[in-house]
Amino acid sequence: MTYLRALGRALALAAFSLLSWLDVLVELITFALLCVGVVFFFGSAVEWARGRSAVARTLAARWCGVEIEAPYRPEPPEPVRERDGWYRDGNQLYKRAFWIRWQHRLTWAMEDPSTGREFGWQLVNPLVTLLLPVAVLLGVPAVLRGYGRWTRWWIGPRPPVEPSRKNWLHRHLESLGHQAGLFAVSVVQLVFAVFQLGVMVFFVPLATPVVLWNRTITDTLRREAENFTGVRIPRPYLPPPGLPVPRPDGLYQAGNQLYEEPFWPVQHARTRWIYRDRATWRDLAGSLLVPLVSFLLILPTITVVSRGIIGLAALWVWRPFVSSPVEWFPLPEVSTHLGALAQTPVMLAMVVAGLVPTTWLARQQARFARVWFGPTESSRLAQRVERLKQTRSDVTVTQAAELRRIERDLHDGIQSRLVAMGMKLGAVEALVDTDPAAAKRLAAELRAASSEALTELRVLIRGIHPPVLSERGLLDAVRALALDSPLKAEVTGSLPGRVEEPVEACVYFAVSELLGNAAKHGAKRVSIEVRFADDLLTVVVTDEGPGGANPARGSGLRGIERRLGGFDGRLTLTSPIGGPTKATLEIPCQILGDREPLSPKTNISSETA
């Protein structure tokens, strides 16, 4: 009876798993619609497929004896209506919460790592479950428990694995997936680049919105290249033109034509901006070359690895099942188990040989993409000038506000204490001859007041420039912040020397603000990594909070951006719904030598500000 029950369960699992291919088909169709702008179906398709995965976890617990918890990140919170009746998402306002709710759920589904694992399980699981009835017929009913563990590995919760702890096979299979991912995104970009070129040639009035739309696809490739391989590809585009300024007669000029309204001059300026930006044409050239190079780099890997995997399947699955010999040129024909055992090392060697260069090849794909989609020296200079223009006023306002705060703290705090101490000193002078005991009491009060004033002054000085920065440097100051934080904080990394004091102070207060935000939003653990390479100081602060951080909605993050802007730095924030939140601070600077010269990069930024 147990044998028949195991066979029935194996057949039911095999039949149920075939429905996963239906989920794959639906997800691929909705993803294709997402690529062409029909964005309403992909998130629903992913959530629908999760329902079938939930059934698979239930069956694994009931029939295989393996409990599997749901691996998904927490669902995004419901949008909150503001006092004015609007719903806010970044810089956009909505009358109803539907659009914000849908966007958050789409982002939640797409950025959850379990979504990718689930898609792989949907592809592979039907092939595996077809072998379950065969195994049970061969007298191995215990294979059901192994299948339960297999299912838990794919669609169960999986703790994050540090890159250094991943085994060789995991790292190289992941790199192969990175190669395939970069190639897939580049193919999508090629399709839309052809459409963009047609619009730019034949429908010039529509060129600007189409080009801007296609740039988001190129931005996706840049982002994924950095996530996959660590090769950063900055955006190369020139800043958009400003609003037109009317002539003295109140009209707006575009070329040799005058207009009463600014609409057409704006469109004319934006069209010229798009067509004259060399990055627009470099994107088109790269859209053709990057898929071609990516295909050439991934083809040998796919060929060798697939040859080895198909060879193993032919030797040990196809040959025994159909009782037919297997022949792979130039290898000899195999018709026995002994011959299959002799050729198995060859097939395994082909799989290993195909996987060995995957990490290097994926990095070469990203580097080639950087050649075409990264900035040139002229565009990098134009971006820097524009950024310094934008941050100059912000830095000036911030400095003025800081000076007003210091003046207010001195006036209301230290000054009032000094005035009171001066009055008590006058009383001591009057009483020292007539009432020495009262004079001693006042002197003791003066001593306590001076100690309190000194403490308050030290707190004020620490707010201006923490002494630990001057005494110990940035890395030890950050460690001191971590020790004072209520969170479980870990500081890693090293610096080859000291950087300029203004840069140290900027990073110190930025890290302090990030730690405060993490504690305020319920995080329990935070990691801080400090490193310096290629004249770039990088600090990465990662917390395990609920996520959903947005600089547009928080004055603290905006303040960090303003601080970094004064040094030509930038804040990169990754905060999916459910966490984790990763904030990356980058500031160009130089390590000080014996004479401690000012960094040219920072010096220029500071003078401009």
PDB file of N, CA and C in Angstrom, residues 319-377:
ATOM      1  N   ARG A 319      20.117   6.872 -23.146  1.00  0.00           N
ATOM      2  CA  ARG A 319      20.584   5.540 -23.554  1.00  0.00           C
ATOM      3  C   ARG A 319      19.907   4.411 -22.774  1.00  0.00           C
ATOM      4  N   PRO A 320      19.824   4.432 -21.430  1.00  0.00           N
ATOM      5  CA  PRO A 320      19.139   3.330 -20.744  1.00  0.00           C
ATOM      6  C   PRO A 320      17.638   3.298 -21.020  1.00  0.00           C
ATOM      7  N   PHE A 321      17.038   4.479 -21.246  1.00  0.00           N
ATOM      8  CA  PHE A 321      15.580   4.526 -21.401  1.00  0.00           C
ATOM      9  C   PHE A 321      15.144   3.936 -22.735  1.00  0.00           C
ATOM     10  N   VAL A 322      15.870   4.256 -23.832  1.00  0.00           N
ATOM     11  CA  VAL A 322      15.462   3.779 -25.166  1.00  0.00           C
ATOM     12  C   VAL A 322      16.313   2.594 -25.626  1.00  0.00           C
ATOM     13  N   SER A 323      17.296   2.186 -24.798  1.00  0.00           N
ATOM     14  CA  SER A 323      18.179   1.053 -25.146  1.00  0.00           C
ATOM     15  C   SER A 323      18.823   1.249 -26.516  1.00  0.00           C
ATOM     16  N   SER A 324      19.326   2.454 -26.741  1.00  0.00           N
ATOM     17  CA  SER A 324      19.954   2.776 -28.025  1.00  0.00           C
ATOM     18  C   SER A 324      21.352   3.311 -27.767  1.00  0.00           C
ATOM     19  N   PRO A 325      22.342   2.937 -28.572  1.00  0.00           N
ATOM     20  CA  PRO A 325      23.704   3.440 -28.365  1.00  0.00           C
ATOM     21  C   PRO A 325      23.787   4.940 -28.649  1.00  0.00           C
ATOM     22  N   VAL A 326      24.763   5.578 -28.018  1.00  0.00           N
ATOM     23  CA  VAL A 326      24.987   7.016 -28.169  1.00  0.00           C
ATOM     24  C   VAL A 326      26.341   7.218 -28.827  1.00  0.00           C
ATOM     25  N   GLU A 327      26.351   8.099 -29.828  1.00  0.00           N
ATOM     26  CA  GLU A 327      27.597   8.386 -30.537  1.00  0.00           C
ATOM     27  C   GLU A 327      27.769   9.889 -30.655  1.00  0.00           C
ATOM     28  N   TRP A 328      28.877  10.391 -30.105  1.00  0.00           N
ATOM     29  CA  TRP A 328      29.196  11.823 -30.172  1.00  0.00           C
ATOM     30  C   TRP A 328      30.546  11.955 -30.874  1.00  0.00           C
ATOM     31  N   PHE A 329      30.549  12.543 -32.055  1.00  0.00           N
ATOM     32  CA  PHE A 329      31.800  12.750 -32.783  1.00  0.00           C
ATOM     33  C   PHE A 329      32.651  13.760 -32.020  1.00  0.00           C
ATOM     34  N   PRO A 330      33.933  13.505 -31.842  1.00  0.00           N
ATOM     35  CA  PRO A 330      34.768  12.392 -32.333  1.00  0.00           C
ATOM     36  C   PRO A 330      34.898  11.254 -31.320  1.00  0.00           C
ATOM     37  N   LEU A 331      34.014  11.223 -30.287  1.00  0.00           N
ATOM     38  CA  LEU A 331      34.100  10.171 -29.280  1.00  0.00           C
ATOM     39  C   LEU A 331      33.527   8.870 -29.833  1.00  0.00           C
ATOM     40  N   PRO A 332      33.985   7.717 -29.312  1.00  0.00           N
ATOM     41  CA  PRO A 332      33.464   6.431 -29.807  1.00  0.00           C
ATOM     42  C   PRO A 332      32.026   6.203 -29.342  1.00  0.00           C
ATOM     43  N   GLU A 333      31.379   5.283 -30.019  1.00  0.00           N
ATOM     44  CA  GLU A 333      30.001   4.943 -29.696  1.00  0.00           C
ATOM     45  C   GLU A 333      29.915   4.280 -28.318  1.00  0.00           C
ATOM     46  N   VAL A 334      28.845   4.590 -27.582  1.00  0.00           N
ATOM     47  CA  VAL A 334      28.647   4.051 -26.242  1.00  0.00           C
ATOM     48  C   VAL A 334      27.357   3.261 -26.223  1.00  0.00           C
ATOM     49  N   SER A 335      27.454   2.010 -25.791  1.00  0.00           N
ATOM     50  CA  SER A 335      26.255   1.177 -25.694  1.00  0.00           C
ATOM     51  C   SER A 335      26.168   0.449 -24.368  1.00  0.00           C
ATOM     52  N   THR A 336      27.178   0.589 -23.497  1.00  0.00           N
ATOM     53  CA  THR A 336      27.195  -0.102 -22.218  1.00  0.00           C
ATOM     54  C   THR A 336      27.420   0.909 -21.098  1.00  0.00           C
ATOM     55  N   HIS A 337      27.128   0.462 -19.871  1.00  0.00           N
ATOM     56  CA  HIS A 337      27.352   1.337 -18.720  1.00  0.00           C
ATOM     57  C   HIS A 337      28.831   1.620 -18.529  1.00  0.00           C
ATOM     58  N   LEU A 338      29.667   0.639 -18.845  1.00  0.00           N
ATOM     59  CA  LEU A 338      31.103   0.849 -18.698  1.00  0.00           C
ATOM     60  C   LEU A 338      31.595   1.942 -19.650  1.00  0.00           C
ATOM     61  N   GLY A 339      31.100   1.930 -20.890  1.00  0.00           N
ATOM     62  CA  GLY A 339      31.483   2.978 -21.837  1.00  0.00           C
ATOM     63  C   GLY A 339      30.963   4.345 -21.406  1.00  0.00           C
ATOM     64  N   ALA A 340      29.730   4.366 -20.861  1.00  0.00           N
ATOM     65  CA  ALA A 340      29.192   5.644 -20.373  1.00  0.00           C
ATOM     66  C   ALA A 340      30.019   6.168 -19.215  1.00  0.00           C
ATOM     67  N   LEU A 341      30.454   5.235 -18.331  1.00  0.00           N
ATOM     68  CA  LEU A 341      31.283   5.662 -17.208  1.00  0.00           C
ATOM     69  C   LEU A 341      32.624   6.198 -17.690  1.00  0.00           C
ATOM     70  N   ALA A 342      33.147   5.646 -18.778  1.00  0.00           N
ATOM     71  CA  ALA A 342      34.436   6.120 -19.308  1.00  0.00           C
ATOM     72  C   ALA A 342      34.316   7.509 -19.919  1.00  0.00           C
ATOM     73  N   GLN A 343      33.163   7.827 -20.554  1.00  0.00           N
ATOM     74  CA  GLN A 343      33.004   9.133 -21.201  1.00  0.00           C
ATOM     75  C   GLN A 343      32.459  10.204 -20.252  1.00  0.00           C
ATOM     76  N   THR A 344      31.969   9.803 -19.084  1.00  0.00           N
ATOM     77  CA  THR A 344      31.424  10.794 -18.151  1.00  0.00           C
ATOM     78  C   THR A 344      32.444  11.852 -17.746  1.00  0.00           C
ATOM     79  N   PRO A 345      33.710  11.495 -17.406  1.00  0.00           N
ATOM     80  CA  PRO A 345      34.681  12.554 -17.079  1.00  0.00           C
ATOM     81  C   PRO A 345      34.888  13.552 -18.213  1.00  0.00           C
ATOM     82  N   VAL A 346      34.796  13.082 -19.465  1.00  0.00           N
ATOM     83  CA  VAL A 346      34.958  13.999 -20.600  1.00  0.00           C
ATOM     84  C   VAL A 346      33.836  15.018 -20.615  1.00  0.00           C
ATOM     85  N   MET A 347      32.590  14.544 -20.388  1.00  0.00           N
ATOM     86  CA  MET A 347      31.450  15.463 -20.377  1.00  0.00           C
ATOM     87  C   MET A 347      31.536  16.439 -19.206  1.00  0.00           C
ATOM     88  N   LEU A 348      31.937  15.941 -18.036  1.00  0.00           N
ATOM     89  CA  LEU A 348      32.096  16.831 -16.885  1.00  0.00           C
ATOM     90  C   LEU A 348      33.197  17.864 -17.131  1.00  0.00           C
ATOM     91  N   ALA A 349      34.272  17.432 -17.791  1.00  0.00           N
ATOM     92  CA  ALA A 349      35.354  18.368 -18.104  1.00  0.00           C
ATOM     93  C   ALA A 349      34.875  19.449 -19.059  1.00  0.00           C
ATOM     94  N   MET A 350      33.982  19.094 -19.991  1.00  0.00           N
ATOM     95  CA  MET A 350      33.439  20.104 -20.909  1.00  0.00           C
ATOM     96  C   MET A 350      32.592  21.125 -20.150  1.00  0.00           C
ATOM     97  N   VAL A 351      31.782  20.650 -19.186  1.00  0.00           N
ATOM     98  CA  VAL A 351      30.979  21.579 -18.388  1.00  0.00           C
ATOM     99  C   VAL A 351      31.875  22.520 -17.597  1.00  0.00           C
ATOM    100  N   VAL A 352      32.901  21.960 -16.956  1.00  0.00           N
ATOM    101  CA  VAL A 352      33.816  22.781 -16.154  1.00  0.00           C
ATOM    102  C   VAL A 352      34.574  23.763 -17.044  1.00  0.00           C
ATOM    103  N   ALA A 353      35.055  23.278 -18.208  1.00  0.00           N
ATOM    104  CA  ALA A 353      35.802  24.159 -19.122  1.00  0.00           C
ATOM    105  C   ALA A 353      34.927  25.298 -19.628  1.00  0.00           C
ATOM    106  N   GLY A 354      33.644  25.024 -19.827  1.00  0.00           N
ATOM    107  CA  GLY A 354      32.760  26.087 -20.278  1.00  0.00           C
ATOM    108  C   GLY A 354      32.465  27.111 -19.199  1.00  0.00           C
ATOM    109  N   LEU A 355      32.448  26.677 -17.926  1.00  0.00           N
ATOM    110  CA  LEU A 355      32.117  27.582 -16.836  1.00  0.00           C
ATOM    111  C   LEU A 355      33.315  28.387 -16.333  1.00  0.00           C
ATOM    112  N   VAL A 356      34.523  27.904 -16.557  1.00  0.00           N
ATOM    113  CA  VAL A 356      35.705  28.572 -15.998  1.00  0.00           C
ATOM    114  C   VAL A 356      35.798  30.044 -16.402  1.00  0.00           C
ATOM    115  N   PRO A 357      35.636  30.412 -17.686  1.00  0.00           N
ATOM    116  CA  PRO A 357      35.843  31.822 -18.048  1.00  0.00           C
ATOM    117  C   PRO A 357      34.599  32.695 -17.913  1.00  0.00           C
ATOM    118  N   THR A 358      33.507  32.201 -17.317  1.00  0.00           N
ATOM    119  CA  THR A 358      32.257  32.971 -17.331  1.00  0.00           C
ATOM    120  C   THR A 358      32.387  34.305 -16.598  1.00  0.00           C
ATOM    121  N   THR A 359      33.057  34.309 -15.436  1.00  0.00           N
ATOM    122  CA  THR A 359      33.194  35.563 -14.675  1.00  0.00           C
ATOM    123  C   THR A 359      33.985  36.590 -15.479  1.00  0.00           C
ATOM    124  N   TRP A 360      35.077  36.156 -16.078  1.00  0.00           N
ATOM    125  CA  TRP A 360      35.887  37.078 -16.892  1.00  0.00           C
ATOM    126  C   TRP A 360      35.113  37.544 -18.115  1.00  0.00           C
ATOM    127  N   LEU A 361      34.383  36.641 -18.770  1.00  0.00           N
ATOM    128  CA  LEU A 361      33.628  37.022 -19.966  1.00  0.00           C
ATOM    129  C   LEU A 361      32.509  37.994 -19.630  1.00  0.00           C
ATOM    130  N   ALA A 362      31.816  37.782 -18.500  1.00  0.00           N
ATOM    131  CA  ALA A 362      30.755  38.715 -18.107  1.00  0.00           C
ATOM    132  C   ALA A 362      31.322  40.104 -17.864  1.00  0.00           C
ATOM    133  N   ARG A 363      32.505  40.171 -17.253  1.00  0.00           N
ATOM    134  CA  ARG A 363      33.126  41.474 -17.014  1.00  0.00           C
ATOM    135  C   ARG A 363      33.539  42.129 -18.330  1.00  0.00           C
ATOM    136  N   GLN A 364      33.987  41.327 -19.297  1.00  0.00           N
ATOM    137  CA  GLN A 364      34.343  41.901 -20.592  1.00  0.00           C
ATOM    138  C   GLN A 364      33.109  42.442 -21.320  1.00  0.00           C
ATOM    139  N   GLN A 365      31.965  41.747 -21.163  1.00  0.00           N
ATOM    140  CA  GLN A 365      30.727  42.276 -21.749  1.00  0.00           C
ATOM    141  C   GLN A 365      30.417  43.645 -21.170  1.00  0.00           C
ATOM    142  N   ALA A 366      30.520  43.770 -19.857  1.00  0.00           N
ATOM    143  CA  ALA A 366      30.213  45.046 -19.219  1.00  0.00           C
ATOM    144  C   ALA A 366      31.221  46.124 -19.625  1.00  0.00           C
ATOM    145  N   ARG A 367      32.487  45.751 -19.736  1.00  0.00           N
ATOM    146  CA  ARG A 367      33.490  46.752 -20.126  1.00  0.00           C
ATOM    147  C   ARG A 367      33.283  47.219 -21.557  1.00  0.00           C
ATOM    148  N   PHE A 368      32.897  46.302 -22.445  1.00  0.00           N
ATOM    149  CA  PHE A 368      32.621  46.736 -23.815  1.00  0.00           C
ATOM    150  C   PHE A 368      31.399  47.647 -23.848  1.00  0.00           C
ATOM    151  N   ALA A 369      30.389  47.328 -23.034  1.00  0.00           N
ATOM    152  CA  ALA A 369      29.224  48.211 -22.967  1.00  0.00           C
ATOM    153  C   ALA A 369      29.617  49.585 -22.432  1.00  0.00           C
ATOM    154  N   ARG A 370      30.568  49.633 -21.503  1.00  0.00           N
ATOM    155  CA  ARG A 370      30.996  50.924 -20.967  1.00  0.00           C
ATOM    156  C   ARG A 370      31.656  51.789 -22.025  1.00  0.00           C
ATOM    157  N   VAL A 371      32.330  51.162 -22.989  1.00  0.00           N
ATOM    158  CA  VAL A 371      32.972  51.934 -24.063  1.00  0.00           C
ATOM    159  C   VAL A 371      31.942  52.754 -24.824  1.00  0.00           C
ATOM    160  N   TRP A 372      30.756  52.176 -25.051  1.00  0.00           N
ATOM    161  CA  TRP A 372      29.752  52.855 -25.875  1.00  0.00           C
ATOM    162  C   TRP A 372      28.701  53.601 -25.062  1.00  0.00           C
ATOM    163  N   PHE A 373      28.368  53.077 -23.897  1.00  0.00           N
ATOM    164  CA  PHE A 373      27.302  53.688 -23.108  1.00  0.00           C
ATOM    165  C   PHE A 373      27.815  54.541 -21.961  1.00  0.00           C
ATOM    166  N   GLY A 374      29.130  54.613 -21.790  1.00  0.00           N
ATOM    167  CA  GLY A 374      29.708  55.460 -20.761  1.00  0.00           C
ATOM    168  C   GLY A 374      30.012  56.851 -21.287  1.00  0.00           C
ATOM    169  N   PRO A 375      30.374  57.769 -20.403  1.00  0.00           N
ATOM    170  CA  PRO A 375      30.632  59.154 -20.828  1.00  0.00           C
ATOM    171  C   PRO A 375      32.008  59.314 -21.459  1.00  0.00           C
ATOM    172  N   THR A 376      32.103  60.239 -22.382  1.00  0.00           N
ATOM    173  CA  THR A 376      33.390  60.671 -22.899  1.00  0.00           C
ATOM    174  C   THR A 376      33.916  61.802 -22.006  1.00  0.00           C
ATOM    175  N   GLU A 377      35.129  62.253 -22.261  1.00  0.00           N
ATOM    176  CA  GLU A 377      35.707  63.306 -21.432  1.00  0.00           C
ATOM    177  C   GLU A 377      34.895  64.597 -21.536  1.00  0.00           C
TER     178      GLU A 377
END
